[in-house]
Short mmCIF file of C-alpha atoms and ligand atoms in Angstrom, two decimals:
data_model
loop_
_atom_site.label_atom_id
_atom_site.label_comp_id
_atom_site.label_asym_id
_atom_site.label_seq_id
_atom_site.Cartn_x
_atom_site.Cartn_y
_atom_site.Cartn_z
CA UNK A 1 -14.23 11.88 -20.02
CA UNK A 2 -10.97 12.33 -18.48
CA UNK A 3 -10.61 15.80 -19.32
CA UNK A 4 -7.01 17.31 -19.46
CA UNK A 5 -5.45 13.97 -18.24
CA UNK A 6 -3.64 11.77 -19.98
CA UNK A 7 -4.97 8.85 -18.06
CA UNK A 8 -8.46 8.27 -15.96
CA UNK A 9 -5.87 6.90 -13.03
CA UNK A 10 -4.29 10.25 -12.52
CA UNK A 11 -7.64 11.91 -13.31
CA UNK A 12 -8.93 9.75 -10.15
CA UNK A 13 -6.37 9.99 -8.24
CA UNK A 14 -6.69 14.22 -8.29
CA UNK A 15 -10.83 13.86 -7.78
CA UNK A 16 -9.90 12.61 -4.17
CA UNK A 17 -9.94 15.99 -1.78
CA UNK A 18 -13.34 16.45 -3.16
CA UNK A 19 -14.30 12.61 -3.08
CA UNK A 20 -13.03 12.37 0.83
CA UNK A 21 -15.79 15.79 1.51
CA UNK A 22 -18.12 14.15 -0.57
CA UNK A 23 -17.91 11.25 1.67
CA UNK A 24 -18.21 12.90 4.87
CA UNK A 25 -21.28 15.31 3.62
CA UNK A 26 -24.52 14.45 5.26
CA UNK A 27 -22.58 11.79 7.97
CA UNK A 28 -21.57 15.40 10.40
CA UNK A 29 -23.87 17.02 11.83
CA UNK A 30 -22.00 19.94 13.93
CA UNK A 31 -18.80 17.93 15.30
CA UNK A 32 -20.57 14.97 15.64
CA UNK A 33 -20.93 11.69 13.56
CA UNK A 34 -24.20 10.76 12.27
CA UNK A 35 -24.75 7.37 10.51
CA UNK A 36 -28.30 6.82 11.40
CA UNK A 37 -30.06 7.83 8.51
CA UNK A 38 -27.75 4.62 7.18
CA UNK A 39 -27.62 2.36 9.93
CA UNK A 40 -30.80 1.36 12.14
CA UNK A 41 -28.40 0.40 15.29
CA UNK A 42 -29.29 0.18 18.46
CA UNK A 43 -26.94 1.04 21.43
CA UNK A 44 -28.26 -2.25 22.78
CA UNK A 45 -27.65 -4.52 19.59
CA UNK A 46 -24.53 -2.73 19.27
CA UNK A 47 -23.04 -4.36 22.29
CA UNK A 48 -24.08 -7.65 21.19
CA UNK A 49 -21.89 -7.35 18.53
CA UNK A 50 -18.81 -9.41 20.03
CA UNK A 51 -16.76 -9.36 17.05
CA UNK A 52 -16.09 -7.65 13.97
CA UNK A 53 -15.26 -9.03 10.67
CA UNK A 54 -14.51 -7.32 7.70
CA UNK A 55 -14.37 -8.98 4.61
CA UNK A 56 -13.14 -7.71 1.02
CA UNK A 57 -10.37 -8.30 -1.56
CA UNK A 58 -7.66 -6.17 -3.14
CA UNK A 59 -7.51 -2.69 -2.51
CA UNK A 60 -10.65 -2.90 -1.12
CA UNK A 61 -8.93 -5.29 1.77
CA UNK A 62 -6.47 -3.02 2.53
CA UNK A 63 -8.93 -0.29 3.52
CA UNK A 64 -10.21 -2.54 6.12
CA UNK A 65 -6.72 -3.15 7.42
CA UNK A 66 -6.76 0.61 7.98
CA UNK A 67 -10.05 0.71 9.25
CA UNK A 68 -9.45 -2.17 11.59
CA UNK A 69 -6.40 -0.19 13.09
CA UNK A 70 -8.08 2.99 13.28
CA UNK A 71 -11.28 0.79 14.78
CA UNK A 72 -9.07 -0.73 17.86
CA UNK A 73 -7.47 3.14 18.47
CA UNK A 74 -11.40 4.25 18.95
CA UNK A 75 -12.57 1.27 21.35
CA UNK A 76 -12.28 -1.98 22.71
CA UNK A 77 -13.44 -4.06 19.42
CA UNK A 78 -12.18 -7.71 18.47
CA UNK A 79 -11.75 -7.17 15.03
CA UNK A 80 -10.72 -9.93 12.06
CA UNK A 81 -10.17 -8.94 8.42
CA UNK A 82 -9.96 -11.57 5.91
CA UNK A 83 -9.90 -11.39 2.42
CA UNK A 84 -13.18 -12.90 1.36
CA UNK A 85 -11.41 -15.86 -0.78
CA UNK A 86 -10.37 -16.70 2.64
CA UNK A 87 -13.06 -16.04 4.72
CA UNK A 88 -15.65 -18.51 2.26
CA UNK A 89 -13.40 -21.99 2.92
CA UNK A 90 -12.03 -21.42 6.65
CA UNK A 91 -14.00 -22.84 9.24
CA UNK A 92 -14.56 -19.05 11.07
CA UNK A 93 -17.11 -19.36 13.77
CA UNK A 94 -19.54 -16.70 12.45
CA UNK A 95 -22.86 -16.25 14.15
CA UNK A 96 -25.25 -13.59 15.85
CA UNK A 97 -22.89 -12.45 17.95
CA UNK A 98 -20.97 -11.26 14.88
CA UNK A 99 -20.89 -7.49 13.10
CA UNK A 100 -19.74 -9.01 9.34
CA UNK A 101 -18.60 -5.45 6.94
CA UNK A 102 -17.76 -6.43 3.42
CA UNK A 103 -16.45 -3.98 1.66
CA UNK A 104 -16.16 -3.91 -2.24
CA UNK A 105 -16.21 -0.74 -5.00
CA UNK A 106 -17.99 -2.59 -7.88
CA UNK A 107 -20.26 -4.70 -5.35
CA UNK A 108 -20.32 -7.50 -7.73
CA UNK A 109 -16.98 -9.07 -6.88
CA UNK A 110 -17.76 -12.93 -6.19
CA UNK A 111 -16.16 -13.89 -3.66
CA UNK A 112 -17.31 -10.70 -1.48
CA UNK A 113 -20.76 -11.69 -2.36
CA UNK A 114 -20.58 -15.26 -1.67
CA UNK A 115 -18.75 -14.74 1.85
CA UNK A 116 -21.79 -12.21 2.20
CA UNK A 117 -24.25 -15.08 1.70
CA UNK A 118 -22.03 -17.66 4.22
CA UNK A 119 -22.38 -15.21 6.92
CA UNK A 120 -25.49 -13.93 6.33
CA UNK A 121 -27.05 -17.66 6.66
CA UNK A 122 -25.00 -18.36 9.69
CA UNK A 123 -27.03 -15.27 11.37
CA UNK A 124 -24.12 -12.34 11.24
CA UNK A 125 -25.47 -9.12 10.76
CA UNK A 126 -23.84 -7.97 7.56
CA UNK A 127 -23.26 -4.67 6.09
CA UNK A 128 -21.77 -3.14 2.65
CA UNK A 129 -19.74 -0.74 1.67
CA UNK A 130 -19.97 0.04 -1.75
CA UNK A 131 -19.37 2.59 -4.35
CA UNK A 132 -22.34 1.00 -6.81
CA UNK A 133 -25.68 1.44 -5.24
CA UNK A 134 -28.00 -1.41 -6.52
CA UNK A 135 -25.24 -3.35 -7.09
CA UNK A 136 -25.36 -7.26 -6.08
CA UNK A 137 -24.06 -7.16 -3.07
CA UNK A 138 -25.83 -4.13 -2.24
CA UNK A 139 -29.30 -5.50 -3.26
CA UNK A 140 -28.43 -9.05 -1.48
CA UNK A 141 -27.00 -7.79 1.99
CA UNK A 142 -29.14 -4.65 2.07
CA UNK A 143 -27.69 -2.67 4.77
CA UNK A 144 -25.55 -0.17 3.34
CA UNK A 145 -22.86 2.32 3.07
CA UNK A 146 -22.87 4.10 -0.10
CA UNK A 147 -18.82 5.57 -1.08
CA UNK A 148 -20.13 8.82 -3.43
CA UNK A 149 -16.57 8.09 -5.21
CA UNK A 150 -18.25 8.29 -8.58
CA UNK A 151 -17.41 5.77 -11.54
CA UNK A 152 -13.99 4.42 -11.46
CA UNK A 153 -12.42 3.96 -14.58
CA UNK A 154 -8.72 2.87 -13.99
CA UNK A 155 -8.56 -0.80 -13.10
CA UNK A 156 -6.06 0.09 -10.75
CA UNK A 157 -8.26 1.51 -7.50
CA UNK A 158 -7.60 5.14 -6.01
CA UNK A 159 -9.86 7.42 -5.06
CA UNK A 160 -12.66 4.55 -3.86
CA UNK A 161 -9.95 3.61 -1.90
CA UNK A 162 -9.63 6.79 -0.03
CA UNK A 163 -13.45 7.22 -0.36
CA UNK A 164 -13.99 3.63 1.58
CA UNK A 165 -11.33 4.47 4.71
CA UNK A 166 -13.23 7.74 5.26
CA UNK A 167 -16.47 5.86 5.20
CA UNK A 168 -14.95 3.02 7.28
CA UNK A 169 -13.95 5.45 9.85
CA UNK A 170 -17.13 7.17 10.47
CA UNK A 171 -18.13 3.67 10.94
CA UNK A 172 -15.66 2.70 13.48
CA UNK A 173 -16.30 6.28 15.04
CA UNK A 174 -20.02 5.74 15.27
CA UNK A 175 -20.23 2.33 16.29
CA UNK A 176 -17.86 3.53 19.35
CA UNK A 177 -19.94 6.00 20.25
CA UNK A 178 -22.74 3.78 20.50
CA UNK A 179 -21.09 1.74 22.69
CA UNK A 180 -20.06 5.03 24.62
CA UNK A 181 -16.97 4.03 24.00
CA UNK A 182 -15.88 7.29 22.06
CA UNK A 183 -15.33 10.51 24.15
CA UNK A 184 -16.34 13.39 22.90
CA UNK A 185 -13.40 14.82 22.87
CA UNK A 186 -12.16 12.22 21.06
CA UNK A 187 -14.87 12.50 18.72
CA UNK A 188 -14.52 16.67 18.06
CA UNK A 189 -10.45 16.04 17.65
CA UNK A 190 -11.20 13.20 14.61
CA UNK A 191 -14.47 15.18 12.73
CA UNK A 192 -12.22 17.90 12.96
CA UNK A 193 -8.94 16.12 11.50
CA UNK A 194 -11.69 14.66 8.68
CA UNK A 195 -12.67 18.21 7.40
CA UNK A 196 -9.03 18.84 7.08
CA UNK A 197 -8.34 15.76 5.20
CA UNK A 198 -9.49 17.03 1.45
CA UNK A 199 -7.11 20.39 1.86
CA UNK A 200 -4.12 17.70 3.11
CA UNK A 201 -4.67 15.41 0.41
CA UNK A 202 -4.86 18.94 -2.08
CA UNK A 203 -1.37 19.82 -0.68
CA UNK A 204 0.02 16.36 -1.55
CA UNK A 205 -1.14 16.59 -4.99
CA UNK A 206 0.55 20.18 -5.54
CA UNK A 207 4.11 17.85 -5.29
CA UNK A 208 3.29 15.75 -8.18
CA UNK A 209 6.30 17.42 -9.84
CA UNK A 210 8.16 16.20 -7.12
CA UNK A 211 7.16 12.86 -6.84
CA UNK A 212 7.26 12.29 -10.84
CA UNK A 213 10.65 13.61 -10.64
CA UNK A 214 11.83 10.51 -7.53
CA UNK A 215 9.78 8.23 -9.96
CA UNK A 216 12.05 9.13 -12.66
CA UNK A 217 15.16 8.41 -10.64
CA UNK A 218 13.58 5.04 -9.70
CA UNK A 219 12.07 3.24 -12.83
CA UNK A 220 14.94 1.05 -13.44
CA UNK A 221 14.86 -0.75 -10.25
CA UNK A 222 14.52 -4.69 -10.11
CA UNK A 223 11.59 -4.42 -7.84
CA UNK A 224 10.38 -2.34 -4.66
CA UNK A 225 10.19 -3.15 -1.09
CA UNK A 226 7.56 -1.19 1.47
CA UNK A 227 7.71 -1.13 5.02
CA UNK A 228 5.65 0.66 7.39
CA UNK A 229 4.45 -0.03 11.01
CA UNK A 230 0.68 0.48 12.82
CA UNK A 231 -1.14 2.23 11.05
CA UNK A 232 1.82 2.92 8.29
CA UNK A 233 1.32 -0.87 6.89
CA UNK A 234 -2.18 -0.90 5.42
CA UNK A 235 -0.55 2.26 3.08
CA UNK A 236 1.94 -0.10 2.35
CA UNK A 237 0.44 -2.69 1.37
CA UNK A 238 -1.25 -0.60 -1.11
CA UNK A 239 1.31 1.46 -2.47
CA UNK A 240 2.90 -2.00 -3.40
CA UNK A 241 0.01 -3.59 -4.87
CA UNK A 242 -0.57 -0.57 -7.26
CA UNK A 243 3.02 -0.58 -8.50
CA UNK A 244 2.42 -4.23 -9.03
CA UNK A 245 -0.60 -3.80 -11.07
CA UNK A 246 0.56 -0.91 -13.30
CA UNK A 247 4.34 -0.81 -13.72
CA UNK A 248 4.58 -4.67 -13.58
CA UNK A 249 7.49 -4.63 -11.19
CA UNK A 250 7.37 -6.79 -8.37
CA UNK A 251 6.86 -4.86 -5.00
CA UNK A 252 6.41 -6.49 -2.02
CA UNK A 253 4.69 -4.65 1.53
CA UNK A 254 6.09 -6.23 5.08
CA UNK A 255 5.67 -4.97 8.49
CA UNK A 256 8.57 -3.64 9.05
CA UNK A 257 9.50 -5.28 12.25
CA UNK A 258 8.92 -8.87 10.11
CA UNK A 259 11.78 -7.83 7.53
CA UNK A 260 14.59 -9.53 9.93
CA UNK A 261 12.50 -12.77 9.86
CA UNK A 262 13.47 -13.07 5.94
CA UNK A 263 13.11 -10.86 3.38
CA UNK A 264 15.97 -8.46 4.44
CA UNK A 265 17.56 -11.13 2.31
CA UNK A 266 16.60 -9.70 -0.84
CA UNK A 267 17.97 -6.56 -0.04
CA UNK A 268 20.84 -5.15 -2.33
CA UNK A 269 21.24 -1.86 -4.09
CA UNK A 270 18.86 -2.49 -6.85
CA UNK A 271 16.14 -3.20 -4.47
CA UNK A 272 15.12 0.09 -3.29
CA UNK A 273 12.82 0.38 -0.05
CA UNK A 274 9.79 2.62 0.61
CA UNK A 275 9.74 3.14 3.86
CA UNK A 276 6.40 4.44 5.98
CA UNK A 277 7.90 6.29 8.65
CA UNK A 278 5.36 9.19 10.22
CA UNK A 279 6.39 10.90 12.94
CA UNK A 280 4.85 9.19 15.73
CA UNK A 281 5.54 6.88 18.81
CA UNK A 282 7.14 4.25 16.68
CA UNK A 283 9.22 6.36 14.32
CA UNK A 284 12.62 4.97 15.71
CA UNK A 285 11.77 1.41 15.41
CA UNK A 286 11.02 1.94 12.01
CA UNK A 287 14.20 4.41 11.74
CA UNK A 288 16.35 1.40 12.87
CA UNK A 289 14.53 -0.76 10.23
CA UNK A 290 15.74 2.27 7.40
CA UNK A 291 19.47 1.38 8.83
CA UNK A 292 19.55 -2.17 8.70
CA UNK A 293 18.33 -1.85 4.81
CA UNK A 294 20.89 1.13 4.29
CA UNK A 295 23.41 -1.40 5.37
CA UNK A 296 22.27 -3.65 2.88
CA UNK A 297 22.66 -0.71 0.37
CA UNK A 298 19.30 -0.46 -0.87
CA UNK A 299 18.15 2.87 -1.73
CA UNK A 300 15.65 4.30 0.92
CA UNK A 301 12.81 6.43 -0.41
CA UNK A 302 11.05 8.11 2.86
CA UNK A 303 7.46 9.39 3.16
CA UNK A 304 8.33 11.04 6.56
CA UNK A 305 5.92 13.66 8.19
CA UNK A 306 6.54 17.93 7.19
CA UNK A 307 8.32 18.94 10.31
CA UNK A 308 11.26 16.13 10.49
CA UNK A 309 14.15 16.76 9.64
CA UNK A 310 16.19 14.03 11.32
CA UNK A 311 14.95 12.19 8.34
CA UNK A 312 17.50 13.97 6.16
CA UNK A 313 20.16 12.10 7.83
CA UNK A 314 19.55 9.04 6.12
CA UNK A 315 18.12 9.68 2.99
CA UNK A 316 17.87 12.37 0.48
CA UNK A 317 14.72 10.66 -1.14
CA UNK A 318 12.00 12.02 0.67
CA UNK A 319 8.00 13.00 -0.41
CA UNK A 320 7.12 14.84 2.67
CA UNK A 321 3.18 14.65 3.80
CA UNK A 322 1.26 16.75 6.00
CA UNK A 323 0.43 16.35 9.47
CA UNK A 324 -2.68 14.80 10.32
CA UNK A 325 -3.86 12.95 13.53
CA UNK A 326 -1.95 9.54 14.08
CA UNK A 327 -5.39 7.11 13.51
CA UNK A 328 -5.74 9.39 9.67
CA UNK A 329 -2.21 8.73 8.98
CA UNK A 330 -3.42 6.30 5.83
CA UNK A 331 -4.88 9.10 4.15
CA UNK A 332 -2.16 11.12 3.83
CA UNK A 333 0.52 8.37 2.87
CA UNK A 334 -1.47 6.43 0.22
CA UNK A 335 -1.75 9.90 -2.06
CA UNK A 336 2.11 10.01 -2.58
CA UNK A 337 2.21 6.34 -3.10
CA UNK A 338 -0.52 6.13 -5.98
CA UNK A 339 1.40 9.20 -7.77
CA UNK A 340 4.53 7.27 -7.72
CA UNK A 341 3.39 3.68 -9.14
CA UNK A 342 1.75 5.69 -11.33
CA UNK A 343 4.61 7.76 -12.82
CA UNK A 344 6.79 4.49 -12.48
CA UNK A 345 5.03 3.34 -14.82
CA UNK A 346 4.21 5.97 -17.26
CA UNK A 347 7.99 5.73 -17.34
CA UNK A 348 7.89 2.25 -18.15
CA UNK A 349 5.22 3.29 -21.02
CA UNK A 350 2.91 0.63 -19.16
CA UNK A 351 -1.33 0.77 -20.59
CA UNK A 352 -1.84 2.43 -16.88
CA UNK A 353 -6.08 2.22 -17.08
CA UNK A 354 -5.70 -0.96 -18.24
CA UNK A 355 -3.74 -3.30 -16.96
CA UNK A 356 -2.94 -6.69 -18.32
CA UNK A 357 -4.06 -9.57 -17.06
CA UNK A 358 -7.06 -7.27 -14.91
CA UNK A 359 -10.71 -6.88 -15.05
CA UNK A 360 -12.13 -3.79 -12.82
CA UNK A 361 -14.02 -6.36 -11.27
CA UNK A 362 -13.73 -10.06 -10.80
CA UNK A 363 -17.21 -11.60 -11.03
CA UNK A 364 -15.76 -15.52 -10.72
CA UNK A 365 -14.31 -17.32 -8.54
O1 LIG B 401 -14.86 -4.06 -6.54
P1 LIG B 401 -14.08 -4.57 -5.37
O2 LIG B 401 -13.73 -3.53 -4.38
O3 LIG B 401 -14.76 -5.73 -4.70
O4 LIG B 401 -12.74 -5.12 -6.00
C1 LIG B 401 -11.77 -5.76 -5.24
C2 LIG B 401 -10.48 -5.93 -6.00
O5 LIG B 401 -10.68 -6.72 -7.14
C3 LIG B 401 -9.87 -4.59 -6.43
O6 LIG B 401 -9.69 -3.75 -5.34
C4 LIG B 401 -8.55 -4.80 -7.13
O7 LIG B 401 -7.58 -5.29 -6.23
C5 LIG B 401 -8.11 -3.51 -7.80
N1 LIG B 401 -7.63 -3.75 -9.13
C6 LIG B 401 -7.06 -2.77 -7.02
O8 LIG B 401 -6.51 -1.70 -7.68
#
């Protein structure tokens, strides 16, 4: 039932301050992270672990991009994340020295489950994260993380999305501190920065107004380019792959230091760029990025962070999101994002919960 909302998308995409508490219920215990009811780990196995490999597809992929930068800002991990089409016909040296996450909303996604298989017979340790208890991959890999996300109606993925980075970062938190890698302090600052997530992501959603209103301006564009930097990419890469999947318009996510290596040549004024730029320790590298497409005339819409106000200078398109630590910055930027494909393409009177060409999940090959 989706209630008073048009569409199950936007209905999702509102349910996420309570799916991110939802998430971190029962994984806190006082300021601390507590996976072990989930997770029978060892300190000692734990540091067997040499490398880390996270596996998924789609959306779900680009939550273990963020987790996988978030991961490397908690400890010293060797992390790989390949999408699982990938992962199944490379020649990857996979064996007991390797941690192997998949992650995957419907659990039932084939080539998730089949890389799942490949590693588990090569003698990884493998663990889910899933939004579908008793799901495939869930019954087949058995160690689990269970998103409580709820069904997920829209094709187009939004609030398992959020619900798997906050799971995936009490992971990377608590495999840290098992590895007493994780100071406490370090630990206190991020549960802390979690609890505040849901009443962030509640702020966001009070400028939906706002953000339909910039969508409005926008819907005629050819296409959209995203840039972002760190831990501004992963958000990027999603933001473009839902305007893809429900306005149809080709959008296209680069680091934004890669843009001068080629596609800064399809800049013109009817490409307009969505730039990542937080306020953090690379803000003016991706600042100078914002001038070399201004000088290409595209039209710059920034997600910049509350307090900046140099941003004004160079664009008057701006959704402005709270302030968050830097390793939650994901959070926080893929709300605004997921409002705008989606009012993109309400405007473009697009079937938003279902897509063409989509299934919700892809059980072949
Ligand atoms: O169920 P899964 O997480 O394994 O699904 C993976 C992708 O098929 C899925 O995320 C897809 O990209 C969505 N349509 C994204 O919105």
């Amino acid at each position: 039932n989706r209630g008073e909302y048009p569409h199950f998308m936007l209905k999702e995409i509102h349910e996420q301050p309570d799916v991110v508490a939802h998430t971190l219920l029962g994984r806190i215990a006082g300021e601390k992270v507590d996976l072990s009811h989930e997770l029978a780990w060892t300190p000692e196995e734990t540091e067997k672990w040499k490398k880390i490999h996270f596996v998924a597809c789609g959306t779900s992929h680009y939550a273990t991009a963020a987790a996988a930068r978030i991961m490397e800002t908690l400890g010293n991990f060797e992390i790989r994340t390949e999408v699982a089409s990938e992962y199944r016909y490379r020649n990857i040296p996979i064996d007991e020295e390797t941690l192997a996450i998949f992650v995957s909303q419907s659990g039932e996604t084939a080539d998730t489950l089949h890389a799942a298989r490949l590693a588990k017979n090569r003698g990884a340790r493998c663990l889910v994260i899933t939004n579908v208890r008793g799901s495939t991959i869930h019954r087949e890999v058995g160690e689990a993380i269970i998103t409580p996300a709820g069904p997920e109606i829209g094709v187009a993925a939004t609030k398992t999305f959020t619900a798997q980075i906050t799971a995936l970062t009490l992971l990377g938190m608590y495999l840290a501190k098992l590895r007493g890698e994780l100071s406490p302090a370090s630990e206190r600052r991020l549960i802390s920065a979690l609890m505040d997530i849901p009443g962030k992501l509640a702020t966001i959603l009070s400028k939906e107004r706002e953000i339909e209103a910039l969508a409005r301006d926008f819907a005629d564009a050819r296409g959209f380019f995203f840039i972002g930097r760190g831990l501004a990419y992963p958000p990027a890469l999603e933001g473009a792959l839902k305007l893809k999947e429900i306005s149809y318009l080709h959008a296209e996510a680069y680091p934004a230091g890669e843009m001068k290596h080629g596609p800064i040549a399809l800049l013109d004024k009817e490409l307009p760029v969505v730039a990542l730029v937080p306020k953090n320790g690379l803000w003016e590298k991706t600042v100078s990025n914002i001038e070399e497409s201004m000088a290409r005339r595209s039209p710059i819409i920034a997600i910049a962070t509350e307090s900046d106000e140099e941003i004004r200078h160079y664009t008057s398109h701006i959704i402005f999101t709270p302030e968050t630590e830097p390793e939650l910055y994901p959070f926080v930027a893929v709300i605004p994002l997921q409002l705008f494909a989606y009012y993109i393409a309400r405007q473009r009177g697009c079937d938003i919960d279902m897509p063409r060409n989509l299934a919700k999940s892809v059980t072949v090959e």
